[in-house]
PDB file of C-alpha atoms in Angstrom:
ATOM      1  CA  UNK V   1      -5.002 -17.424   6.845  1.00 95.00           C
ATOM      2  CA  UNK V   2      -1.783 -18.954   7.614  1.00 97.00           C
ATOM      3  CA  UNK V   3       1.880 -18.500   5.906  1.00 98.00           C
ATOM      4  CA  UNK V   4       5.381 -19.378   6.994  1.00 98.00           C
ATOM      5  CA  UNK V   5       8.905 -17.670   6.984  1.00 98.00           C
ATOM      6  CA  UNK V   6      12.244 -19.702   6.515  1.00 98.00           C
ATOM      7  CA  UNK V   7      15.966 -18.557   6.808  1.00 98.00           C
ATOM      8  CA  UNK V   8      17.953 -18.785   3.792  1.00 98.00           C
ATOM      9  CA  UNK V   9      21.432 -17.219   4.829  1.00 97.00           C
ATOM     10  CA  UNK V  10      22.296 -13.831   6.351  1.00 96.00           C
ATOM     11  CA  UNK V  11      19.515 -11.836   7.245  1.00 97.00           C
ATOM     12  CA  UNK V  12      17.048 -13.324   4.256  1.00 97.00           C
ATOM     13  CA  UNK V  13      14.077 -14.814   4.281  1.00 98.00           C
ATOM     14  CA  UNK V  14      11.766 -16.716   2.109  1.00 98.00           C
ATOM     15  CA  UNK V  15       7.913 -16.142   3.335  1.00 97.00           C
ATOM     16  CA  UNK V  16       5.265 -18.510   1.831  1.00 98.00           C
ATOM     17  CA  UNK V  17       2.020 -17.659   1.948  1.00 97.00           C
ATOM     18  CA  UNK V  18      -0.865 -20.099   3.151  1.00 97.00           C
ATOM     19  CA  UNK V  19      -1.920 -19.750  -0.900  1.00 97.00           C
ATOM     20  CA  UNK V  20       1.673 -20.892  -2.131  1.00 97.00           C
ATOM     21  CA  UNK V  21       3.475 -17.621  -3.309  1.00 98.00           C
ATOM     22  CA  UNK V  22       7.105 -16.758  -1.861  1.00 98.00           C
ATOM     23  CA  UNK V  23       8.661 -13.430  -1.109  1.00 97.00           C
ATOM     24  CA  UNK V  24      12.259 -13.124  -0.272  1.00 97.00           C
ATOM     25  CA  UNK V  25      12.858 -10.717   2.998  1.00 97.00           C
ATOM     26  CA  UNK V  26      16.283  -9.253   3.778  1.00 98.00           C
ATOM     27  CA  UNK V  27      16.649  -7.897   7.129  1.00 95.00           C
ATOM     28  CA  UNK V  28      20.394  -6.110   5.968  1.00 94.00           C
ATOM     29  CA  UNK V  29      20.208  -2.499   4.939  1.00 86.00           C
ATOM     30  CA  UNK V  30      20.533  -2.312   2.460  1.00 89.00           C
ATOM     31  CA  UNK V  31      19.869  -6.018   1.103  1.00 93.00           C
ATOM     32  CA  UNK V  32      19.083  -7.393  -1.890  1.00 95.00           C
ATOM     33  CA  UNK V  33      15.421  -8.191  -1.039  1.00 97.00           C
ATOM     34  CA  UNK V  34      12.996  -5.677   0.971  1.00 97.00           C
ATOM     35  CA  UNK V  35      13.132  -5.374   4.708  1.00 96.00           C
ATOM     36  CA  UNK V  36      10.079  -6.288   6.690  1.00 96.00           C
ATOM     37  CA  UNK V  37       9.076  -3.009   7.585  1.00 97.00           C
ATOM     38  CA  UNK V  38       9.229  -1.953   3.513  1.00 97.00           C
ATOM     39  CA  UNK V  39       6.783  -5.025   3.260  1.00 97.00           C
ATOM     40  CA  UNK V  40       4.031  -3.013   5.185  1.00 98.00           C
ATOM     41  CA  UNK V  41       4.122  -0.391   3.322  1.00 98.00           C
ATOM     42  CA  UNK V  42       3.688  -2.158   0.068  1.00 98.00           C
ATOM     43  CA  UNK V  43       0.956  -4.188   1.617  1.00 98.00           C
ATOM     44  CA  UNK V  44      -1.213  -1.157   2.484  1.00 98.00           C
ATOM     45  CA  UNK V  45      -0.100   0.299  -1.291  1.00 98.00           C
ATOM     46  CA  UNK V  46      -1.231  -2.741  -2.592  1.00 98.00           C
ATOM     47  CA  UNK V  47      -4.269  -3.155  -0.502  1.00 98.00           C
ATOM     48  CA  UNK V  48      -5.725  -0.128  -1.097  1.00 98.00           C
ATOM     49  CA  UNK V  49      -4.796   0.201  -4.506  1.00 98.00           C
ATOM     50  CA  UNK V  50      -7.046  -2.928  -5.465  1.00 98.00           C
ATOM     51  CA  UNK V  51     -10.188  -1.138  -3.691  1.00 98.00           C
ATOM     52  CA  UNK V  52      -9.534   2.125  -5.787  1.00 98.00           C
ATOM     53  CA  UNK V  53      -9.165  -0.110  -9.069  1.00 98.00           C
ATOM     54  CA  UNK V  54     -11.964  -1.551  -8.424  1.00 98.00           C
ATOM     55  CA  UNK V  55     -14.575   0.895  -7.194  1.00 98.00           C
ATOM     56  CA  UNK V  56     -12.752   3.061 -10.138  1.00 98.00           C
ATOM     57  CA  UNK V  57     -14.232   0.364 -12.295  1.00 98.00           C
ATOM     58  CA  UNK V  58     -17.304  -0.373 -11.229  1.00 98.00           C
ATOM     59  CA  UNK V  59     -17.721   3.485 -11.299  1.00 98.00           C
ATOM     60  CA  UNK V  60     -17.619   2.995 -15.324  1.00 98.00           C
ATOM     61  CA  UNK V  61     -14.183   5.422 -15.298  1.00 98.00           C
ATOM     62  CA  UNK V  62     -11.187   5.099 -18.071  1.00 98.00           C
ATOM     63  CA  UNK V  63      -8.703   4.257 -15.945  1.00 98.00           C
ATOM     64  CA  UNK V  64      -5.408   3.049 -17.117  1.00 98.00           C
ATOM     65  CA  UNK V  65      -3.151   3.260 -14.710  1.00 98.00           C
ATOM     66  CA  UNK V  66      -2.951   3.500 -10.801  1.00 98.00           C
ATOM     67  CA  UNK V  67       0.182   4.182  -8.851  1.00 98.00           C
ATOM     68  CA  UNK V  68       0.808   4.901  -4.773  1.00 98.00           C
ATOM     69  CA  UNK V  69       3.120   6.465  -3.465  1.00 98.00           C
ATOM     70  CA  UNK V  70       4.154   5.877   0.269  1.00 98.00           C
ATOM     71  CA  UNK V  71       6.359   7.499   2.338  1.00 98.00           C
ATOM     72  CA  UNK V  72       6.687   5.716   6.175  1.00 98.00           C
ATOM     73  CA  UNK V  73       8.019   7.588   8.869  1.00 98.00           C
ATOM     74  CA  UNK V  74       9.097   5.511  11.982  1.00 97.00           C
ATOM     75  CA  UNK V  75       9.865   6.150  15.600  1.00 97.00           C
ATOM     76  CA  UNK V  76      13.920   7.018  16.698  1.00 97.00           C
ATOM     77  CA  UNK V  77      13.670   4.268  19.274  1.00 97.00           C
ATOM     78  CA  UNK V  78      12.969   0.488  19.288  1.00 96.00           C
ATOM     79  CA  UNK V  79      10.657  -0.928  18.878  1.00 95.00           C
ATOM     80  CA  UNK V  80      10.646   1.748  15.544  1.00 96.00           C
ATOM     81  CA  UNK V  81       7.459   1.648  14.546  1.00 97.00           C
ATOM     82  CA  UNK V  82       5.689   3.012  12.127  1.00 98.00           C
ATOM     83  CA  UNK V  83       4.255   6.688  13.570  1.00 98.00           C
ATOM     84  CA  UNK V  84       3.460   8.105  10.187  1.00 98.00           C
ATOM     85  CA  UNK V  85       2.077   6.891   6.670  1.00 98.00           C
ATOM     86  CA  UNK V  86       1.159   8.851   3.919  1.00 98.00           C
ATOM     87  CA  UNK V  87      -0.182   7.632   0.476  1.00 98.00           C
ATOM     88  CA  UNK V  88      -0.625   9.537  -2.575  1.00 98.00           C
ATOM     89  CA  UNK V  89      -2.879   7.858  -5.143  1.00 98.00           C
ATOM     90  CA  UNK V  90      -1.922   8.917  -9.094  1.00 98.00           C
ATOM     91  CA  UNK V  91      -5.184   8.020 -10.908  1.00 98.00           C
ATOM     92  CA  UNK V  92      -4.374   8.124 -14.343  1.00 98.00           C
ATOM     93  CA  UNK V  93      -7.036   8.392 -17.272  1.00 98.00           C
ATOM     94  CA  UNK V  94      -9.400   9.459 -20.119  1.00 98.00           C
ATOM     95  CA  UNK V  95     -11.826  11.750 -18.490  1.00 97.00           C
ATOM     96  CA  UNK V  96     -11.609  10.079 -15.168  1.00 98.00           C
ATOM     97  CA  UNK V  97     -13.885  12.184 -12.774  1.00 98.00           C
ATOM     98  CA  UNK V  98     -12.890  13.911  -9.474  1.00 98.00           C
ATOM     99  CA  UNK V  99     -15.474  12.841  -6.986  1.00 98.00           C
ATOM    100  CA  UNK V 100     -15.330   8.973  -8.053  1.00 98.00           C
ATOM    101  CA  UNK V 101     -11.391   9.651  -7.415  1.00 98.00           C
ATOM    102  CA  UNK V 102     -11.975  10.944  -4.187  1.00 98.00           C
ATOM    103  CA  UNK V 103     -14.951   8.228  -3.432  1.00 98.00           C
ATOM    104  CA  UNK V 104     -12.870   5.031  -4.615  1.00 98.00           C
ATOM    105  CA  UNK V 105      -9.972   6.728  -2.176  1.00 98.00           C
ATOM    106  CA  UNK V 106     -11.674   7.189   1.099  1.00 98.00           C
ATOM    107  CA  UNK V 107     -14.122   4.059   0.536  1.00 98.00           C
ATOM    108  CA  UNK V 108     -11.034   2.275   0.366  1.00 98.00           C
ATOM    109  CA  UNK V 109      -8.989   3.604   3.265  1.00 97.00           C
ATOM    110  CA  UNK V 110     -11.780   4.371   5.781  1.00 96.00           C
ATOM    111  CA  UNK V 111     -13.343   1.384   4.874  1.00 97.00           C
ATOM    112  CA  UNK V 112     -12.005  -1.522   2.863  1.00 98.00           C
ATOM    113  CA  UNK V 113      -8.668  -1.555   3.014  1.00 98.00           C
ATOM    114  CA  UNK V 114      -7.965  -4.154   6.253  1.00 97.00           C
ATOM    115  CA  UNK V 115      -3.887  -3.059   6.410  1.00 98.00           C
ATOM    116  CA  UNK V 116      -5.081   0.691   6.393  1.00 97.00           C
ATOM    117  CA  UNK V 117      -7.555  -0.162   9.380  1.00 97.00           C
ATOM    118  CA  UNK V 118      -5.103  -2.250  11.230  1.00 97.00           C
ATOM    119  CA  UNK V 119      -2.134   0.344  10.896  1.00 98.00           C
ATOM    120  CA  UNK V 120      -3.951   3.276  11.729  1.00 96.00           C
ATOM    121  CA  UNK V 121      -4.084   1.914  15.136  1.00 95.00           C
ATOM    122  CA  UNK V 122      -0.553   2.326  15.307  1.00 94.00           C
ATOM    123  CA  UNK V 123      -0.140   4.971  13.128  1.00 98.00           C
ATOM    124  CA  UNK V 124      -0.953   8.111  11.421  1.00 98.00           C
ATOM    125  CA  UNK V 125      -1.917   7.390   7.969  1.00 98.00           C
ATOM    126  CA  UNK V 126      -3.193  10.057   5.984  1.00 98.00           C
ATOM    127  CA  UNK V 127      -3.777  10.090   1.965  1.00 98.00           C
ATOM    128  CA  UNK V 128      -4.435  12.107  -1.095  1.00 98.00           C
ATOM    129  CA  UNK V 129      -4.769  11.941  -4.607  1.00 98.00           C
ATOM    130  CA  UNK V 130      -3.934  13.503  -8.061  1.00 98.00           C
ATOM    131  CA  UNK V 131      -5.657  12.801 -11.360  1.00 98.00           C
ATOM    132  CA  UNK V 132      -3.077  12.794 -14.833  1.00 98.00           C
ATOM    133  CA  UNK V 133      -5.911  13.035 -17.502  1.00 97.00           C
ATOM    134  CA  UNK V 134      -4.885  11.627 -20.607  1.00 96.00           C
ATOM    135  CA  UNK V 135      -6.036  13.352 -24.190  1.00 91.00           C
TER     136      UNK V 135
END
């Protein structure tokens, strides 16, 4: 896997990725792209959220919408890391069923999800879920 990051003017970035899609950066707070750091936590949010689609899926459940929400907390000092992360999965549905919720969820972050298992060495990264059943 490869990718590259160029300058454009201030603090913002363009990153390519080895497969050819950019993403502006913007090191200013707060800037008109989203800072590195916010770029980790979408990562895991988006890592993790394709493992719970899927298994979700594959599990034969109504799903029709999946949201995360993450909430980074980072160290006073520099280098400020990350120290905690917290993700809330909202599982939305027709009769979507608990324990494939909670199954898809911790397959996904004890398991698939490759940010999740390279941040938790780092970090404390914890995560729930709630279910929004629709008539």
């Amino acid at each position: 896997m490869e990718a590259k990051v160029r300058w454009l003017e201030g603090m913002r970035f363009v990153g390519t990725s080895g497969s050819g899609h950019d993403l502006v950066m913007d090191g200013d707070n707060p800037g008109s792209a989203p800072s590195p750091m916010e770029m980790i936590l979408l990562a895991i949010g988006g890592c993790s959220s394709v493992d719970v689609v899927s298994i979700l899926q594959k599990a034969r459940q109504d799903v029709t919408d999946c949201e995360v929400e993450i909430k980074g907390l980072r160290a006073d000092d520099h280098p400020r890391v990350f120290t905690d992360i917290e993700l809330v999965f909202v599982i939305t549905g027709r009769g979507v069923q608990e324990k494939h919720v909670e199954r898809a969820v911790n397959l996904s972050m004890e398991k698939y999800c490759s940010v999740s298992k390279m941040l938790e060495k780092a970090a404390n990264v914890r995560h729930s879920y709630r279910i929004v059943d629709l008539p």
